[in-house]
Tab-separated table of C-alpha atoms and ligand atoms in Angstrom:
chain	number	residue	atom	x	y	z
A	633	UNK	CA	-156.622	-46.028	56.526
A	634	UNK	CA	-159.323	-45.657	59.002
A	635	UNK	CA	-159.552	-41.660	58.905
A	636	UNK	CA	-158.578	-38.559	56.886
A	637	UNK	CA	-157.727	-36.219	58.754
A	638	UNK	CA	-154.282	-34.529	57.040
A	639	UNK	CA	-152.384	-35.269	54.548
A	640	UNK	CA	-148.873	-34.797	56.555
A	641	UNK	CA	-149.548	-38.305	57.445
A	642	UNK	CA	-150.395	-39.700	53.893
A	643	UNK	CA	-148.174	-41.782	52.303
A	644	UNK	CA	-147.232	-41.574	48.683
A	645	UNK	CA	-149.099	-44.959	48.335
A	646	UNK	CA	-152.104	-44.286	49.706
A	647	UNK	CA	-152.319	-40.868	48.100
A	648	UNK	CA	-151.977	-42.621	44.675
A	649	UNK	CA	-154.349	-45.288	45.673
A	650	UNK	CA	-156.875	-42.075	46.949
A	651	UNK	CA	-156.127	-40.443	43.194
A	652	UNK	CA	-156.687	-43.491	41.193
A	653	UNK	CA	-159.734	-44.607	43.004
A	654	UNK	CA	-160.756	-41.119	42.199
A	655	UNK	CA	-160.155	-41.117	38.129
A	656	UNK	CA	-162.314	-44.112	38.923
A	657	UNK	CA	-165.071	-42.296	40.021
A	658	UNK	CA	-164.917	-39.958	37.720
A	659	UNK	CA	-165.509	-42.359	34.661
A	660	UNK	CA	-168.834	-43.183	37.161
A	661	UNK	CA	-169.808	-39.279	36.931
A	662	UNK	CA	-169.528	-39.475	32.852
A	663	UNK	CA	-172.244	-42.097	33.190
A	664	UNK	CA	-175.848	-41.887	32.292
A	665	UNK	CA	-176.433	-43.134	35.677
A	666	UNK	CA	-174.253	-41.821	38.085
A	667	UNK	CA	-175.209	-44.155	41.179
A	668	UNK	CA	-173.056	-46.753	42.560
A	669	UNK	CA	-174.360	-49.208	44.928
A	670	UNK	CA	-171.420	-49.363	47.066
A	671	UNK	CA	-172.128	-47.910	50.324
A	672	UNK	CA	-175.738	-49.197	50.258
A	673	UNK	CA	-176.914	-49.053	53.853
A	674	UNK	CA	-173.909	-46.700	55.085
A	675	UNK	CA	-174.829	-43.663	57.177
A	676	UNK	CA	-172.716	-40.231	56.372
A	677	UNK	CA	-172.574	-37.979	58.903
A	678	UNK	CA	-172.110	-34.070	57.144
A	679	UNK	CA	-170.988	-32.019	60.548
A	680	UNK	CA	-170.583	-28.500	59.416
A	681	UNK	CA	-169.462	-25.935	61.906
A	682	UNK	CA	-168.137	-23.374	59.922
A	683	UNK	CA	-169.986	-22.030	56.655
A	684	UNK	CA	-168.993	-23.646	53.395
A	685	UNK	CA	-170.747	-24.283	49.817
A	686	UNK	CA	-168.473	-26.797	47.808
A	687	UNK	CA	-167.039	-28.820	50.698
A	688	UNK	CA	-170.569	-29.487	52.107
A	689	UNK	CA	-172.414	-30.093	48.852
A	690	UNK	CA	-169.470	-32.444	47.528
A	691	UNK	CA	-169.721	-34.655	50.403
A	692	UNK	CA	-172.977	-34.452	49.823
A	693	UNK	CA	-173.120	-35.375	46.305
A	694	UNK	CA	-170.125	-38.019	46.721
A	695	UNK	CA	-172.000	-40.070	49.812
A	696	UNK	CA	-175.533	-40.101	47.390
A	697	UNK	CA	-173.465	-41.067	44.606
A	698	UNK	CA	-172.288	-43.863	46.333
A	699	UNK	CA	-176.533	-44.613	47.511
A	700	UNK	CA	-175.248	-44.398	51.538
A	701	UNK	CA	-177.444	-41.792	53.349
A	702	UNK	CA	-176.820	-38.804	54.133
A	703	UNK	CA	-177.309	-36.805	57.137
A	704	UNK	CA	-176.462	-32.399	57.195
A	705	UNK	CA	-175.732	-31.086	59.982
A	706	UNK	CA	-175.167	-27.383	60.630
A	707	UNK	CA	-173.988	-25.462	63.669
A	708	UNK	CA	-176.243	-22.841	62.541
A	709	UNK	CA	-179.632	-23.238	64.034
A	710	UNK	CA	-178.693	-26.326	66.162
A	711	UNK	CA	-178.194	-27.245	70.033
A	712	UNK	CA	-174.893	-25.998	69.502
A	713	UNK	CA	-176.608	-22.556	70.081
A	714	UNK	CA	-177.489	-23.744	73.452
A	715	UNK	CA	-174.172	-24.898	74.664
A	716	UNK	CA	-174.088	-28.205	73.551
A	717	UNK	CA	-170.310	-29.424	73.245
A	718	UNK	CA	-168.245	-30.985	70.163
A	719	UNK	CA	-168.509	-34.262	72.248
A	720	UNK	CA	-172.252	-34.271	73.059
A	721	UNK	CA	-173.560	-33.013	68.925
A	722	UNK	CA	-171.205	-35.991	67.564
A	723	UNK	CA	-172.701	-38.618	70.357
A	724	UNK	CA	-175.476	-37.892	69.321
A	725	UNK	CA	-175.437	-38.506	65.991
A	726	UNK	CA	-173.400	-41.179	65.982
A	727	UNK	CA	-176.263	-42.724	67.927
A	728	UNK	CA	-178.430	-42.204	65.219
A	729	UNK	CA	-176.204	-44.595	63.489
A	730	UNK	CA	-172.998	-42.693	61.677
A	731	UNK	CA	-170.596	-44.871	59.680
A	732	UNK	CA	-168.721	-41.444	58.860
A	733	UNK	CA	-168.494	-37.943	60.270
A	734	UNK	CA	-167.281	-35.655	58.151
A	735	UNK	CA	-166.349	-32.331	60.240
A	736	UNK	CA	-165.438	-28.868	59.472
A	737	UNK	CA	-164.870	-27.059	62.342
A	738	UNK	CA	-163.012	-23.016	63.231
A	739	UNK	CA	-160.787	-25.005	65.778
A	740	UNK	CA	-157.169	-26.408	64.376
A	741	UNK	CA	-156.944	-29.906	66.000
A	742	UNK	CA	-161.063	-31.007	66.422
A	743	UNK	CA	-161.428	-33.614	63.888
A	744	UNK	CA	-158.458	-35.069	65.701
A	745	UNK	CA	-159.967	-34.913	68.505
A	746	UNK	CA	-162.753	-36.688	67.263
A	747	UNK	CA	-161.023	-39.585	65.700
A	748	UNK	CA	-158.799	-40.355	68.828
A	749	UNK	CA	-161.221	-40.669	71.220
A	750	UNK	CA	-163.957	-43.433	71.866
A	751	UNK	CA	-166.665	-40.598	71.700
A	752	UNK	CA	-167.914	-42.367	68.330
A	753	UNK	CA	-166.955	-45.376	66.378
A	754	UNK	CA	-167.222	-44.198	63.063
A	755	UNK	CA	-164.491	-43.232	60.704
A	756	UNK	CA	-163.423	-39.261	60.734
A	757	UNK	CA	-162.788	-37.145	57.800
A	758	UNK	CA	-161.472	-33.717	58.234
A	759	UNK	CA	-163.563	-31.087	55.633
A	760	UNK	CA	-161.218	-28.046	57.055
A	761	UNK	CA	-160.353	-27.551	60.401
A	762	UNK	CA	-159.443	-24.093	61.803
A	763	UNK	CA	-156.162	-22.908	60.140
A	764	UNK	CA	-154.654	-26.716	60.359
A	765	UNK	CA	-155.579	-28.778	57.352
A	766	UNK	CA	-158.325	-29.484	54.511
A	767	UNK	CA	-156.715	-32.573	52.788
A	768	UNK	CA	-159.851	-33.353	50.796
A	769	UNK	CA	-159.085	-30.082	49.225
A	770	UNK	CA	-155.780	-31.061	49.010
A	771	UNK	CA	-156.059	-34.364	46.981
A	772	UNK	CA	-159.060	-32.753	44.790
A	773	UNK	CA	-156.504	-30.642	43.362
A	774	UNK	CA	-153.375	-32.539	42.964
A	775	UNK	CA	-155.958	-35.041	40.958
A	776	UNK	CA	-156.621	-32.037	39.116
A	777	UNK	CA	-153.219	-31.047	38.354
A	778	UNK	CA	-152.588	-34.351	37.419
A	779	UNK	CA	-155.231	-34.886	35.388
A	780	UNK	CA	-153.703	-31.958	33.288
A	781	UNK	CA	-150.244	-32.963	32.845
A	782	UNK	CA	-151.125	-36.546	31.938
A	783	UNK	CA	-153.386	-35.030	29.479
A	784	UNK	CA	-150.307	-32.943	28.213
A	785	UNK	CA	-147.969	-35.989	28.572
A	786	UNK	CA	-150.888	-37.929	26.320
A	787	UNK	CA	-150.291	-40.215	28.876
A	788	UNK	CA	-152.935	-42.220	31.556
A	789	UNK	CA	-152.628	-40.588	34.743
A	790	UNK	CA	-152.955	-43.645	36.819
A	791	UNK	CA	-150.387	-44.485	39.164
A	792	UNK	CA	-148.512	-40.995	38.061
A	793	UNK	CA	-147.301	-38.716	40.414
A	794	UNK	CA	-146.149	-34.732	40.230
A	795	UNK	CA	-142.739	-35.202	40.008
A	796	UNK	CA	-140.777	-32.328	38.352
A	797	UNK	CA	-144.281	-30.084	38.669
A	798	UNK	CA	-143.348	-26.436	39.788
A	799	UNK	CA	-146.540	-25.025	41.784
A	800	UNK	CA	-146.506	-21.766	43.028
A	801	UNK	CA	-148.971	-21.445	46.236
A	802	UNK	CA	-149.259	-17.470	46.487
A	803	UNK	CA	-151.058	-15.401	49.285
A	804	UNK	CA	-152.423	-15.725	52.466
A	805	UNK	CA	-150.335	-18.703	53.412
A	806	UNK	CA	-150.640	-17.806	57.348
A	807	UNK	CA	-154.801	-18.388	57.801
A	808	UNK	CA	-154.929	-20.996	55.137
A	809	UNK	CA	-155.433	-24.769	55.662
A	810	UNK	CA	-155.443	-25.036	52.043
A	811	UNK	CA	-151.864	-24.188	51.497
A	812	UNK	CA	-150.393	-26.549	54.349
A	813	UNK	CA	-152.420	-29.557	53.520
A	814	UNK	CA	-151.092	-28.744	49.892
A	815	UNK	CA	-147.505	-28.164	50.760
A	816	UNK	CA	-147.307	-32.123	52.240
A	817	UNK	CA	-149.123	-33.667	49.949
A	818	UNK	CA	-147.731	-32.241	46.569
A	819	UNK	CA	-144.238	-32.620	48.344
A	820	UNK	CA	-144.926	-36.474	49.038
A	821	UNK	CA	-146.238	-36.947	45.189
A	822	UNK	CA	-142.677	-34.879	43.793
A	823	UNK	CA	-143.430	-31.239	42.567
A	824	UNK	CA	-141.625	-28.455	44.022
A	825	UNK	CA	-143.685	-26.326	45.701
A	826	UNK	CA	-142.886	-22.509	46.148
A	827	UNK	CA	-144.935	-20.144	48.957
A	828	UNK	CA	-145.335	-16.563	47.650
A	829	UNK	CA	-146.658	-14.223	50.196
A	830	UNK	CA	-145.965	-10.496	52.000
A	831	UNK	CA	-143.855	-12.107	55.282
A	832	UNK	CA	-147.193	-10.676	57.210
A	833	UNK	CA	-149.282	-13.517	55.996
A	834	UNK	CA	-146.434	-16.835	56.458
A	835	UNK	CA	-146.617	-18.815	59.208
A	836	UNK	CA	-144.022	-18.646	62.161
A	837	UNK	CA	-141.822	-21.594	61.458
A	838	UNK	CA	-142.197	-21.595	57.751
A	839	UNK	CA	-138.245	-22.292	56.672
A	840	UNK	CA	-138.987	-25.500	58.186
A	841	UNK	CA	-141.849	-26.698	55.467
A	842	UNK	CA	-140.904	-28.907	53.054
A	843	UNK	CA	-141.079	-25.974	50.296
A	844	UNK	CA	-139.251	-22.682	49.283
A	845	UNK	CA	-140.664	-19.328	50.236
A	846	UNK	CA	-140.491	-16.289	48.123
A	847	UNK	CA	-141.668	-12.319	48.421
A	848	UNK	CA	-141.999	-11.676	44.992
A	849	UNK	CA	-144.392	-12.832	42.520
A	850	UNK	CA	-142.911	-11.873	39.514
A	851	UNK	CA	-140.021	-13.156	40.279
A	852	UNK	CA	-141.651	-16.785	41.056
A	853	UNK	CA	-143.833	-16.153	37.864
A	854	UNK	CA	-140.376	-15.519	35.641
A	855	UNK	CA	-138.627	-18.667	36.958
A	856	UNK	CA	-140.986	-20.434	35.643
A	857	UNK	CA	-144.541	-22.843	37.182
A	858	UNK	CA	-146.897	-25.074	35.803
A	859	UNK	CA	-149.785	-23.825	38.009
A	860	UNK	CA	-150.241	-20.840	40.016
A	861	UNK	CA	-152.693	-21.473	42.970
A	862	UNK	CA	-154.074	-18.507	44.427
A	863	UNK	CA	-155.233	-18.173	48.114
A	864	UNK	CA	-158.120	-16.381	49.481
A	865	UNK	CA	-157.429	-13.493	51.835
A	866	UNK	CA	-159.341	-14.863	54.651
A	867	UNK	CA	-160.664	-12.041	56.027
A	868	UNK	CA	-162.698	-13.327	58.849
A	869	UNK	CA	-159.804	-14.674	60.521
A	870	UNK	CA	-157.959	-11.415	60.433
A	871	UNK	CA	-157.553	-9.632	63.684
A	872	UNK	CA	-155.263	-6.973	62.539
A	873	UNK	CA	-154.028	-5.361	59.573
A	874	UNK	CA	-151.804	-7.853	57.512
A	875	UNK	CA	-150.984	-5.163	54.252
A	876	UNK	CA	-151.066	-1.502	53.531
A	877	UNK	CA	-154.288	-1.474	51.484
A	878	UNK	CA	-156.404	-3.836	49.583
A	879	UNK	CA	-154.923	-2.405	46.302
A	880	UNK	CA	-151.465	-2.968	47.532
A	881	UNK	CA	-152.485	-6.041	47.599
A	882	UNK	CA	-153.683	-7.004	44.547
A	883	UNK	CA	-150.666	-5.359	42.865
A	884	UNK	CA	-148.016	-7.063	44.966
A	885	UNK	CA	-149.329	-10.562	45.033
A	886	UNK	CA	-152.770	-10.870	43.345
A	887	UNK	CA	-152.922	-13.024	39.891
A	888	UNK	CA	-153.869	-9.485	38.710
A	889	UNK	CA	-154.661	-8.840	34.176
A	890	UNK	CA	-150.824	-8.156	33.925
A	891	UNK	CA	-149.503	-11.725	35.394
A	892	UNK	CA	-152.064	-12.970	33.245
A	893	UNK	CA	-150.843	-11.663	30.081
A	894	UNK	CA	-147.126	-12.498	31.355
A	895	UNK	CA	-147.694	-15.840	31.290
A	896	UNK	CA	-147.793	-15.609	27.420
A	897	UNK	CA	-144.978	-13.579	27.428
A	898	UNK	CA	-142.832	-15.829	29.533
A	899	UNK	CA	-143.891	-18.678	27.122
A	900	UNK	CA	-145.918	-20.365	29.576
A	901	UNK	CA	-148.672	-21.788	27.359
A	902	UNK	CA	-149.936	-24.817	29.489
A	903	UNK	CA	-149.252	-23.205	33.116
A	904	UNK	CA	-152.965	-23.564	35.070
A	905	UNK	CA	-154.416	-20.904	37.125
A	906	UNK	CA	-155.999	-22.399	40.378
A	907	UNK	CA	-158.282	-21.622	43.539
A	908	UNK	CA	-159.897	-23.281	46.073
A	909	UNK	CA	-162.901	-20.778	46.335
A	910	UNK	CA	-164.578	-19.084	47.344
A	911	UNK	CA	-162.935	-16.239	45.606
A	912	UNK	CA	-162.580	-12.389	46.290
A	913	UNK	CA	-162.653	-11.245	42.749
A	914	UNK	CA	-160.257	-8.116	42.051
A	915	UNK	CA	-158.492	-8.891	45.505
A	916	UNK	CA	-156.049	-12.140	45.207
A	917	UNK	CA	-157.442	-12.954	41.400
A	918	UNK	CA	-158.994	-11.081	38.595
A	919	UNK	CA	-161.985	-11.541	36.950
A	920	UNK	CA	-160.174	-12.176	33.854
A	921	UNK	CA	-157.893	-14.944	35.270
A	922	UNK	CA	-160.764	-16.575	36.956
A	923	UNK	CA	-162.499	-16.859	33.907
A	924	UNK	CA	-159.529	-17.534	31.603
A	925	UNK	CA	-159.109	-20.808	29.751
A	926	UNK	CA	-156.197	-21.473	32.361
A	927	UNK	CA	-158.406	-21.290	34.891
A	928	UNK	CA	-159.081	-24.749	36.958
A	929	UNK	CA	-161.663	-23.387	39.407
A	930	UNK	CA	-164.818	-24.915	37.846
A	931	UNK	CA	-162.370	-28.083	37.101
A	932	UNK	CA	-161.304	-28.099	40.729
A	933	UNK	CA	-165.105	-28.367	42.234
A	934	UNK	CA	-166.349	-31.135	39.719
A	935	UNK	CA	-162.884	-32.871	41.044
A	936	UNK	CA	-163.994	-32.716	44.184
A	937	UNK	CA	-166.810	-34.997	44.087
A	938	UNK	CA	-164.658	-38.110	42.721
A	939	UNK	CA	-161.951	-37.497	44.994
A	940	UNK	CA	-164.688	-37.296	47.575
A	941	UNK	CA	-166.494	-40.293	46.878
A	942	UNK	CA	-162.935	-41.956	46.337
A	943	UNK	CA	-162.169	-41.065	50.366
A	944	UNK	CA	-165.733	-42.066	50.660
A	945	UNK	CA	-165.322	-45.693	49.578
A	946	UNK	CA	-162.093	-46.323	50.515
A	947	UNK	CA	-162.624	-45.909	54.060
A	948	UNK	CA	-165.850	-47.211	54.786
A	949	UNK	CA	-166.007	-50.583	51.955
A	950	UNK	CA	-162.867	-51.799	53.500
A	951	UNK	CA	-161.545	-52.236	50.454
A	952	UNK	CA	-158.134	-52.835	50.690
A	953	UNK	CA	-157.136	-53.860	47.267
A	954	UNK	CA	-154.282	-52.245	45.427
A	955	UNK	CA	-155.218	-49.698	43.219
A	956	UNK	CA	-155.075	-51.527	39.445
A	957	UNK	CA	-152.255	-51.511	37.462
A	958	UNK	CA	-154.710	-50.851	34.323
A	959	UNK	CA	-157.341	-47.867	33.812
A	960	UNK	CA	-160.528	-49.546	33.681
A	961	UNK	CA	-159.486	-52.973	35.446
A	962	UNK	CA	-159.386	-51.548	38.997
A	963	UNK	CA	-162.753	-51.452	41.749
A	964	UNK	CA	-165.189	-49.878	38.875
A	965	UNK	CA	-163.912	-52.452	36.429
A	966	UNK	CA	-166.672	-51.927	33.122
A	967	UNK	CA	-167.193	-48.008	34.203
A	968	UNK	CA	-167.512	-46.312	31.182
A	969	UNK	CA	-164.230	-44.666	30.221
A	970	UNK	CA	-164.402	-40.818	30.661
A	971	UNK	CA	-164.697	-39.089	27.102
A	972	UNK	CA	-165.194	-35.498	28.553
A	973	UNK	CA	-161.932	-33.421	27.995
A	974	UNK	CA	-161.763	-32.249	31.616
A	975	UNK	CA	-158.810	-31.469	34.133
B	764	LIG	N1	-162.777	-22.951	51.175
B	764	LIG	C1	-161.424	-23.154	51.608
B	764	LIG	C2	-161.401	-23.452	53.090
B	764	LIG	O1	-162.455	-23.627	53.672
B	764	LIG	C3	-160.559	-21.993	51.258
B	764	LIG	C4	-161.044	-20.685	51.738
B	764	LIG	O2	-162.093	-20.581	52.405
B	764	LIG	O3	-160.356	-19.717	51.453
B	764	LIG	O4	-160.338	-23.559	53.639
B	765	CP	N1	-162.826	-24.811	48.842
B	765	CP	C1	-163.687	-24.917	49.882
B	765	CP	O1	-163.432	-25.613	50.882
B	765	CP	O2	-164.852	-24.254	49.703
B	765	CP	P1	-166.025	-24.126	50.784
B	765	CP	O3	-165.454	-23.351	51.942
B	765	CP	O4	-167.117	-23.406	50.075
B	765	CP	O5	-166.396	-25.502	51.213
């Protein structure tokens, strides 16, 4: 792997390789000291052109973790203001030594763009890109879905997959690169993934994703899932009216108090509630969801660092060892084994 840049082009093995390193990296986080010399010397490249809070800081926190440097870079307030092109900002800073760009950027197809051209030699990772793909986000939470049905299964979730895993992946399915990079890769590691969503907000071409599609969220909810993931209604990349009115809304397809409660009704006692964030409370989740004990959203941002620093160190210690066949034995071999119940 020399970039990540979507998960449509992951394969099963390197996603499991990506997860394991991960759980890895985690047992490094339960540490006293958290630091890892592995990328001693390495130069990441944080190249932010759209706003964000987790993916930035992650990246962050991941590429310190690992001691390489760390450079921020913000559209906001830079040359970008003055012109300057996607070509020219990454130039530059490659010159000031990149071994890694990380990007986020509004336009589908730019980290791409980045990675298949000799503009820079360093090695890409998409944080989000327009309405294409954010496979970091992706692989953050199938570790974290794993994480909880191993932990169910009282089995070690190295090496597992999601086979047999129902995951319902409910609103705004049409701006959201969190939903398609989720659709491949949770299809590639087995669960069955069902879109719920008013046919306003699905994508043209939908019936041909690897996934089923549904209107109704009850209906989806009664059938049975092991993890409801609830998308943002992203606003600022609505030019037109998608649904009748924000309360509509919520009552039609929001993880509202009354899906909540139905979950104990149905007799779904270990189905997770999940988000991406950043969250419009009382719009596509409640308050009391997000703050429920099914909730994963805290879970799914602590994820994200190990899964970060796992993308991290894969692609830039060209390390190209299988992942280990034993927890504990693999590229953190004598990392302290994590003892924090967390999913
Ligand atoms: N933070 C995620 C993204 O950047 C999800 C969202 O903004 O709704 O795609
Ligand atoms: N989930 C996510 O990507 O959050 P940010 O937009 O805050 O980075």
């Amino acid at each position: 792997m020399r970039h990540l840049l979507s998960t449509q082009d992951l394969s099963r093995g390197d996603a499991i390789r990506i997860l394991d390193t991960a759980e890895e990296m985690a047992a490094v986080g339960d540490r006293e000291v958290k630091k890892l010399p592995a990328l001693r010397g390495r130069t990441v490249v944080n190249l932010f052109f759209e706003d964000s809070t987790r993916t930035r800081i992650s990246f962050e926190a991941a590429a310190k973790r690992l001691s390489a440097d760390v450079i921020n870079f913000a559209a906001k307030g830079s040359s970008v203001s003055k012109g300057e092109s996607l070509k020219d900002t990454a130039q530059t800073l490659a010159a000031m030594g990149a071994d890694a760009v990380v990007i986020r950027h509004w336009a589908s197809g730019a980290p791409h763009r980045l990675a298949s051209t000799d503009w820079i030699d360093a090695a890409v990772i998409n944080a989000g890109d327009g309405t294409h793909e954010h496979p970091t986000q992706a692989l953050l939470d199938a570790f974290t879905m794993r994480r909880h049905w191993s932990r169910l299964a009282g089995t070690g979730s190295q090496g597992a997959d999601l086979s047999g895993m129902r995951v319902a992946i409910a609103g705004d399915v049409l701006h959201s690169r969190v939903a398609r990079s989720n659709v491949w890769l949770l299809r590639t590691l087995g669960a069955d993934v069902t879109l719920v969503a008013p046919p306003t907000l699905l994508p043209i071409g939908v019936e041909q994703w690897p996934c089923k599609v549904s209107y109704d969220m009850d209906r989806t909810l009664e059938q049975g899932v092991d993890a409801v993931m609830m998308l943002r209604v992203q606003g600022e990349r609505m030019n037109a009216s998608f649904f009748p009115s924000t309360r509509e809304y919520s009552r039609r397809w929001g993880f509202d108090d009354n899906r909540l409660r139905s979950l104990d009704t149905l007799g779904m006692k270990d189905t997770i509630i999940m988000h991406p964030g950043p969250m419009n409370r009382g719009l596509e989740i409640s308050s009391a969801a997000a703050d429920s004990p099914r909730s994963t959203v805290l879970a799914q941002v602590r994820n994200g660092v190990s899964v970060r620093m796992a993308a991290l160190y894969l692609l830039l210690s060209g390390d190209t060892r299988e992942p280990a066949a034993t927890p504990g034995a693999g590229h953190f071999a004598g990392a302290a084994p994590s003892t924090k119940e967390s999913i």
